[in-house]
Amino acid sequence: MSQAANQTDPTPQAAPRRSARNPASPFAGVIDAVLVEEPVLYPFPGSISRTHAQAGWIWVCRDLCPDLIAADAVAEGRFGARDLDIVSREVLTRMKAGLDLVAGDPEKDRRLRAALGSTEARDALPTLMLALRSRALLAKAKAFGNAINTITDDNALGVALQSMPLQDPQLAALLFHASIGQVASPTRLVSGIIKRSGGATEAAVMRQGFTPVVDAILAHAQNQIHVLQPMGAFADIDLVCRSLERFHRLVRSLTGYIEFARGSRWSTALSAITKQVSDRIEPRLRDVVSDINLAMRRGREGHDRLDSDQILAAINGVYLMATVRDCRDSLALNTLFEQAWSQSGQALEQHLQRNLDLIRTHPDDVAIGARLDAGIKMAEVRFNPDYAETLRRARATAERRG
């Protein structure tokens, strides 16, 4: 015990070893299924902030187990899940010893919090330990989530849900979070727990022990926020749209089926998360019409220069707007969306007609042709493929006549 106590002294080191670098994935990726990205507005029992896991991993590598986990191997990405499995029992023993050491000493506990960087990271250590101890179950939980996608019978789904350790809420929270990440249609899962609960109210769901399911869905919905950070012209719009669609499926699986009590923890979290997602989409939605105008308008003076970045921004904005249309029931953007949707349609039609007129008189103008191509692509998304095909034929006719 004396050796373990020495190993677990959480005092920050004056000169951190190389293991204090930022490894690609904390704990060699074995607990990735329960990690979530900042911002975390509401912590849930089944998920751990990647920032807190990273702090815990540095603590383990640097202060607890430098003799078990080679700093160079971690820094260079050569320390993998199999390597961690070999030493995991001793790692967990030292983590527990470290927590026991500070439990009765406020000063050592304060130093541990300082070493980890925050009180929240310190408080996440027990959950980290449980996730590491249950790493084999996390893999099975992911397989369970994939299996749910293939279950078509409601009774079979109910039996599968009962196989989860509902009598152990903390473990169930971790396992449900790992499984929800693989579930393509959360609605079916929520429908299954409602049938097992005998009612669609919060109280009925909680009474039957399915609180971890709702928590996990909320945690995954919240985990979409980090993808929806301020977006520039070079943002991965496909990733943004997929994240928004995922957010919509998760939120609608709850709001469309469960009767949330006003002011409850779940309804408060839903409102706050929805507001955060909407606030991140709103500025980009406001820019859609101006981006279309800037991208499609011909230069008024001097040489007509094509702005490829502006065209990309306009196309991305139209794709995002179309996704918002499909997901608006889960967002707080109805008024802004209706305005952007209407004005973008009018702007596109005007610019397309203007550029069709220009292509008749300048059939070989590369800039005008590129604007028309971009406009037709946006029209296909904003209107429909048939309208876009009509525009392509009109362009071909205009070029021939020109």
Coordinates of C-alpha atoms in Angstrom, one line a residue:
M1 CA 0.0 0.0 0.0
S2 CA 2.9 2.4 0.7
Q3 CA 4.1 2.0 -2.9
A4 CA 0.6 2.6 -4.2
A5 CA 0.2 5.6 -2.0
N6 CA 3.5 7.0 -3.4
Q7 CA 2.3 6.4 -6.9
T8 CA -1.0 8.1 -6.3
D9 CA 0.2 11.4 -4.8
P10 CA -1.7 13.8 -7.1
T11 CA 0.7 16.7 -6.6
P12 CA 1.2 18.4 -10.0
Q13 CA 4.7 17.9 -11.4
A14 CA 7.0 20.9 -12.0
A15 CA 8.2 19.5 -15.3
P16 CA 5.5 17.1 -16.8
R17 CA 6.8 14.1 -18.6
R18 CA 6.0 13.5 -22.3
S19 CA 2.9 11.5 -21.3
A20 CA 1.3 14.8 -20.3
R21 CA 1.0 15.6 -24.0
N22 CA -2.4 15.4 -25.6
P23 CA -2.9 11.8 -26.6
A24 CA -5.2 11.1 -29.5
S25 CA -7.7 9.2 -27.4
P26 CA -7.7 8.9 -23.6
F27 CA -7.4 5.4 -22.1
A28 CA -6.3 4.0 -25.5
G29 CA -9.9 4.5 -26.9
V30 CA -11.5 1.7 -24.8
I31 CA -14.1 4.1 -23.3
D32 CA -14.7 6.2 -26.4
A33 CA -18.3 5.0 -26.5
V34 CA -19.2 7.0 -23.5
L35 CA -17.2 10.2 -24.2
V36 CA -18.9 13.4 -25.2
E37 CA -17.4 16.7 -26.5
E38 CA -17.6 20.1 -25.0
P39 CA -19.8 22.1 -24.5
V40 CA -21.5 20.0 -21.9
L41 CA -24.4 22.0 -20.6
Y42 CA -25.9 19.2 -18.6
P43 CA -23.8 16.3 -17.3
F44 CA -25.5 12.9 -17.5
P45 CA -24.5 9.8 -15.4
G46 CA -23.7 7.7 -18.5
S47 CA -21.4 10.1 -20.3
I48 CA -18.0 11.6 -19.6
S49 CA -16.6 14.8 -21.1
R50 CA -13.6 14.0 -23.3
T51 CA -11.8 16.9 -21.6
H52 CA -12.3 15.3 -18.2
A53 CA -11.3 11.9 -19.5
Q54 CA -8.2 13.4 -21.0
A55 CA -7.3 15.0 -17.7
G56 CA -7.8 11.6 -15.9
W57 CA -5.6 9.8 -18.5
I58 CA -2.8 12.3 -18.0
W59 CA -3.1 11.9 -14.3
V60 CA -2.8 8.1 -14.7
C61 CA 0.1 8.2 -17.1
R62 CA 2.1 10.9 -15.4
D63 CA 1.4 10.5 -11.7
L64 CA 0.1 7.0 -11.1
C65 CA 1.5 4.6 -13.6
P66 CA 4.7 5.9 -15.3
D67 CA 6.3 2.5 -14.7
L68 CA 3.4 0.7 -16.4
I69 CA 2.6 3.0 -19.3
A70 CA 5.5 4.2 -21.3
A71 CA 5.3 8.0 -22.0
D72 CA 6.9 7.6 -25.4
A73 CA 4.5 4.9 -26.4
V74 CA 1.5 7.0 -25.5
A75 CA 2.9 10.2 -27.1
E76 CA 3.6 8.3 -30.4
G77 CA 0.3 6.4 -30.4
R78 CA 1.9 3.0 -29.9
F79 CA 0.0 2.3 -26.6
G80 CA -3.2 0.5 -27.6
A81 CA -6.2 -1.2 -26.1
R82 CA -4.4 -4.5 -25.8
D83 CA -1.5 -2.8 -23.9
L84 CA -4.0 -1.2 -21.5
D85 CA -5.8 -4.6 -21.0
I86 CA -2.6 -6.1 -19.7
V87 CA -2.1 -3.4 -17.0
S88 CA -5.8 -2.4 -16.4
R89 CA -6.2 -4.2 -13.1
E90 CA -3.2 -2.4 -11.6
V91 CA -4.2 0.9 -13.2
L92 CA -7.6 0.6 -11.5
T93 CA -6.0 -0.4 -8.2
R94 CA -3.8 2.7 -8.2
M95 CA -6.7 5.0 -9.3
K96 CA -8.7 3.7 -6.3
A97 CA -5.8 4.1 -4.0
G98 CA -5.3 7.6 -5.3
L99 CA -8.9 8.5 -4.6
D100 CA -8.8 6.9 -1.1
L101 CA -5.6 8.8 -0.4
V102 CA -7.3 12.2 -1.0
A103 CA -10.7 11.3 0.5
G104 CA -9.6 12.0 4.0
D105 CA -7.2 14.9 3.3
P106 CA -8.8 18.2 2.0
E107 CA -5.4 19.6 1.0
K108 CA -4.5 16.6 -1.1
D109 CA -7.9 16.6 -2.6
R110 CA -7.4 20.3 -3.5
R111 CA -4.1 19.5 -5.1
L112 CA -5.7 16.7 -7.1
R113 CA -8.3 19.0 -8.4
A114 CA -5.6 21.5 -9.4
A115 CA -3.7 18.7 -11.2
L116 CA -6.8 17.7 -13.1
G117 CA -7.7 21.2 -14.0
S118 CA -11.2 21.4 -12.6
T119 CA -13.5 20.2 -9.9
E120 CA -15.7 18.6 -12.6
A121 CA -12.7 16.5 -13.8
R122 CA -12.1 15.3 -10.2
D123 CA -15.7 14.4 -9.8
A124 CA -15.7 12.4 -13.1
L125 CA -13.0 10.0 -11.8
P126 CA -15.3 7.4 -10.3
T127 CA -17.3 7.3 -13.5
L128 CA -14.1 7.0 -15.5
M129 CA -13.1 4.0 -13.3
L130 CA -16.4 2.3 -13.8
A131 CA -16.2 2.8 -17.5
L132 CA -12.7 1.4 -17.6
R133 CA -13.8 -1.6 -15.4
S134 CA -16.8 -2.2 -17.7
R135 CA -15.0 -1.8 -21.0
A136 CA -15.9 -5.2 -22.2
L137 CA -19.6 -4.5 -21.4
L138 CA -19.3 -1.2 -23.4
A139 CA -18.4 -3.2 -26.5
K140 CA -21.4 -5.5 -25.9
A141 CA -23.6 -2.4 -25.4
K142 CA -22.6 -1.1 -28.9
A143 CA -23.5 -4.5 -30.3
F144 CA -26.8 -4.3 -28.5
G145 CA -27.5 -0.9 -30.1
N146 CA -26.8 -2.4 -33.6
A147 CA -29.1 -5.4 -32.8
I148 CA -31.9 -3.0 -31.9
N149 CA -31.8 -1.7 -35.5
T150 CA -32.8 -5.2 -36.7
I151 CA -35.5 -6.0 -34.1
T152 CA -38.9 -5.5 -35.7
D153 CA -41.1 -7.1 -33.0
D154 CA -42.1 -4.8 -30.1
N155 CA -42.3 -7.7 -27.6
A156 CA -38.8 -8.8 -28.6
L157 CA -37.5 -5.2 -28.2
G158 CA -39.1 -5.1 -24.7
V159 CA -37.4 -8.3 -23.7
A160 CA -34.0 -7.0 -25.0
L161 CA -34.4 -3.8 -23.0
Q162 CA -35.1 -5.8 -19.8
S163 CA -31.7 -7.6 -20.4
M164 CA -29.9 -4.4 -19.5
P165 CA -28.8 -4.0 -15.8
L166 CA -31.7 -1.6 -14.8
Q167 CA -31.1 -2.5 -11.2
D168 CA -27.7 -0.8 -11.4
P169 CA -28.5 2.8 -12.6
Q170 CA -24.9 3.9 -13.0
L171 CA -23.8 1.0 -15.0
A172 CA -27.1 1.0 -17.0
A173 CA -26.4 4.7 -17.8
L174 CA -23.0 3.9 -19.3
L175 CA -24.3 1.0 -21.3
F176 CA -27.3 2.8 -22.7
H177 CA -25.2 5.7 -23.7
A178 CA -22.9 3.3 -25.5
S179 CA -25.8 1.6 -27.2
I180 CA -27.7 4.8 -28.2
G181 CA -24.8 5.8 -30.4
Q182 CA -25.5 2.8 -32.6
V183 CA -29.3 3.1 -32.7
A184 CA -30.5 4.5 -36.1
S185 CA -34.1 5.1 -35.0
P186 CA -34.3 6.2 -31.4
T187 CA -38.1 6.5 -31.8
R188 CA -38.5 2.7 -31.8
L189 CA -36.5 2.5 -28.6
V190 CA -38.6 5.1 -26.9
S191 CA -41.8 3.5 -28.1
G192 CA -40.5 0.2 -26.6
I193 CA -39.8 1.7 -23.2
I194 CA -43.2 3.4 -23.1
K195 CA -44.9 0.0 -23.7
R196 CA -42.8 -1.6 -21.0
S197 CA -43.6 1.3 -18.6
G198 CA -47.4 1.2 -19.2
G199 CA -47.6 4.9 -19.8
A200 CA -46.0 7.8 -21.7
T201 CA -45.4 10.1 -18.6
E202 CA -42.1 10.9 -17.1
A203 CA -43.2 9.3 -13.9
A204 CA -44.1 6.0 -15.6
V205 CA -40.8 5.9 -17.5
M206 CA -38.8 6.6 -14.3
R207 CA -40.7 4.2 -12.2
Q208 CA -39.9 1.3 -14.6
G209 CA -36.2 2.1 -14.4
F210 CA -35.7 3.6 -17.9
T211 CA -34.3 6.9 -16.7
P212 CA -30.9 6.0 -18.2
V213 CA -32.5 5.7 -21.7
V214 CA -33.8 9.2 -21.7
D215 CA -30.6 10.5 -20.2
A216 CA -28.6 8.8 -22.9
I217 CA -30.8 10.3 -25.7
L218 CA -30.5 13.8 -24.2
A219 CA -26.7 13.3 -23.8
H220 CA -26.3 12.3 -27.5
A221 CA -28.6 15.2 -28.6
Q222 CA -26.4 17.6 -26.6
N223 CA -23.3 16.0 -28.1
Q224 CA -24.3 17.4 -31.5
I225 CA -23.7 21.0 -30.4
H226 CA -19.9 20.9 -30.8
V227 CA -20.3 20.1 -34.5
L228 CA -22.5 23.2 -35.0
Q229 CA -19.9 25.7 -33.9
P230 CA -19.6 28.9 -36.0
M231 CA -19.3 27.8 -39.6
G232 CA -17.2 29.5 -42.3
A233 CA -17.1 28.9 -46.0
F234 CA -15.0 25.8 -45.6
A235 CA -17.1 24.1 -43.0
D236 CA -17.9 20.5 -43.6
I237 CA -21.5 21.1 -44.4
D238 CA -22.3 17.4 -44.9
L239 CA -21.1 16.7 -41.3
V240 CA -23.1 19.7 -40.0
C241 CA -26.3 18.5 -41.8
R242 CA -25.9 15.0 -40.6
S243 CA -25.4 16.2 -37.1
L244 CA -28.5 18.4 -37.3
E245 CA -30.5 15.5 -38.7
R246 CA -29.3 13.2 -35.8
F247 CA -30.2 15.9 -33.3
H248 CA -33.7 16.0 -34.8
R249 CA -34.2 12.3 -34.6
L250 CA -33.1 12.1 -31.0
V251 CA -35.2 15.0 -29.9
R252 CA -38.3 14.0 -31.7
S253 CA -38.1 10.5 -30.2
L254 CA -38.6 12.2 -26.9
T255 CA -40.9 15.1 -27.5
G256 CA -43.1 13.2 -29.9
Y257 CA -43.8 10.3 -27.4
I258 CA -43.1 11.2 -23.8
E259 CA -45.2 13.7 -21.8
F260 CA -42.6 15.8 -20.0
A261 CA -43.7 17.7 -16.8
R262 CA -43.3 21.4 -17.0
G263 CA -40.1 22.5 -15.3
S264 CA -38.7 19.0 -14.8
R265 CA -35.1 18.2 -15.2
W266 CA -35.6 16.6 -18.6
S267 CA -37.8 19.4 -20.0
T268 CA -35.4 22.0 -18.8
A269 CA -32.5 20.2 -20.4
L270 CA -34.4 19.8 -23.7
S271 CA -35.2 23.5 -23.8
A272 CA -31.7 24.6 -23.1
I273 CA -30.1 22.2 -25.6
T274 CA -32.6 23.1 -28.3
K275 CA -31.8 26.8 -27.7
Q276 CA -28.1 26.2 -28.0
V277 CA -28.4 24.3 -31.3
S278 CA -30.8 26.9 -32.7
D279 CA -28.5 29.8 -31.6
R280 CA -25.6 28.1 -33.5
I281 CA -27.7 27.7 -36.7
E282 CA -29.3 31.1 -36.6
P283 CA -26.4 33.3 -37.8
R284 CA -25.7 31.0 -40.8
L285 CA -29.4 31.0 -41.7
R286 CA -29.5 34.8 -41.6
D287 CA -26.6 34.9 -44.1
V288 CA -28.2 32.6 -46.7
V289 CA -29.9 35.3 -48.8
S290 CA -27.0 37.7 -48.8
D291 CA -24.6 34.9 -49.7
I292 CA -26.8 34.0 -52.7
N293 CA -26.8 37.6 -53.8
L294 CA -23.1 38.0 -53.5
A295 CA -22.3 34.7 -55.2
M296 CA -24.7 35.2 -58.1
R297 CA -24.3 38.9 -58.8
R298 CA -22.0 40.0 -61.7
G299 CA -19.3 42.5 -60.9
R300 CA -20.6 46.0 -61.8
E301 CA -17.2 47.6 -62.4
G302 CA -14.0 46.4 -64.1
H303 CA -13.2 42.8 -64.8
D304 CA -15.9 40.3 -63.8
R305 CA -14.1 38.1 -61.2
L306 CA -15.6 34.8 -60.0
D307 CA -15.5 34.5 -56.2
S308 CA -15.3 30.7 -55.6
D309 CA -15.4 31.0 -51.8
Q310 CA -18.6 33.0 -52.0
I311 CA -20.2 30.5 -54.3
L312 CA -19.2 27.7 -51.9
A313 CA -20.7 29.7 -49.0
A314 CA -24.0 30.2 -50.8
I315 CA -24.3 26.5 -51.8
N316 CA -23.5 25.4 -48.3
G317 CA -26.1 27.8 -46.9
V318 CA -28.8 26.4 -49.2
Y319 CA -28.0 22.9 -48.1
L320 CA -28.1 23.9 -44.5
M321 CA -31.4 25.7 -45.0
A322 CA -33.0 22.6 -46.6
T323 CA -31.8 20.5 -43.7
V324 CA -33.4 23.0 -41.2
R325 CA -36.6 22.7 -43.2
D326 CA -36.7 18.9 -42.4
C327 CA -35.6 19.4 -38.8
R328 CA -37.5 22.6 -37.8
D329 CA -39.9 20.8 -35.5
S330 CA -36.9 20.2 -33.2
L331 CA -35.6 23.8 -33.5
A332 CA -36.6 27.3 -32.4
L333 CA -36.2 28.9 -35.8
N334 CA -39.6 28.9 -37.4
T335 CA -39.9 32.6 -38.1
L336 CA -36.4 33.0 -39.3
F337 CA -36.6 29.9 -41.4
E338 CA -39.8 31.0 -43.2
Q339 CA -38.2 34.3 -44.0
A340 CA -35.0 32.8 -45.3
W341 CA -36.9 30.1 -47.3
S342 CA -39.1 32.6 -49.0
Q343 CA -36.5 35.2 -49.7
S344 CA -33.9 32.7 -50.9
G345 CA -36.4 31.3 -53.5
Q346 CA -37.1 34.8 -54.8
A347 CA -33.4 35.7 -55.0
L348 CA -32.5 32.5 -56.8
E349 CA -35.2 32.9 -59.4
Q350 CA -34.1 36.5 -60.1
H351 CA -30.4 35.7 -60.4
L352 CA -31.0 32.6 -62.5
Q353 CA -33.1 34.6 -65.0
R354 CA -30.5 37.4 -65.1
N355 CA -27.7 35.0 -65.7
L356 CA -29.7 33.2 -68.4
D357 CA -30.1 36.5 -70.1
L358 CA -26.4 37.2 -69.8
I359 CA -25.4 33.8 -71.2
R360 CA -27.3 34.6 -74.4
T361 CA -25.1 37.5 -75.1
H362 CA -21.9 36.1 -73.6
P363 CA -22.1 32.3 -74.3
D364 CA -18.4 31.8 -73.7
D365 CA -18.1 33.7 -70.5
V366 CA -16.6 31.4 -67.9
A367 CA -17.7 33.4 -64.9
I368 CA -21.3 33.6 -66.0
G369 CA -21.3 29.8 -66.8
A370 CA -19.9 29.0 -63.3
R371 CA -22.6 31.2 -61.6
L372 CA -25.3 29.4 -63.6
D373 CA -24.0 26.0 -62.6
A374 CA -24.0 27.0 -58.9
G375 CA -27.4 28.6 -59.2
I376 CA -28.8 25.4 -60.8
K377 CA -27.3 23.3 -58.1
M378 CA -28.9 25.6 -55.4
A379 CA -32.2 25.5 -57.3
E380 CA -32.2 21.7 -57.2
V381 CA -31.9 21.8 -53.4
R382 CA -34.2 24.8 -52.8
F383 CA -36.9 23.8 -55.3
N384 CA -36.7 20.3 -56.8
P385 CA -34.7 18.3 -59.4
D386 CA -37.3 18.8 -62.1
Y387 CA -37.0 22.6 -61.9
A388 CA -33.2 22.2 -62.0
E389 CA -33.4 20.1 -65.1
T390 CA -35.7 22.7 -66.8
L391 CA -33.0 25.3 -66.0
R392 CA -30.3 23.2 -67.6
R393 CA -32.3 22.9 -70.8
A394 CA -33.0 26.7 -70.7
R395 CA -29.3 27.3 -70.4
A396 CA -28.4 25.0 -73.3
T397 CA -31.0 26.8 -75.4
A398 CA -29.6 30.2 -74.4
E399 CA -26.1 29.2 -75.3
R400 CA -27.1 27.9 -78.7
R401 CA -29.0 31.1 -79.5
G402 CA -26.1 33.1 -78.3

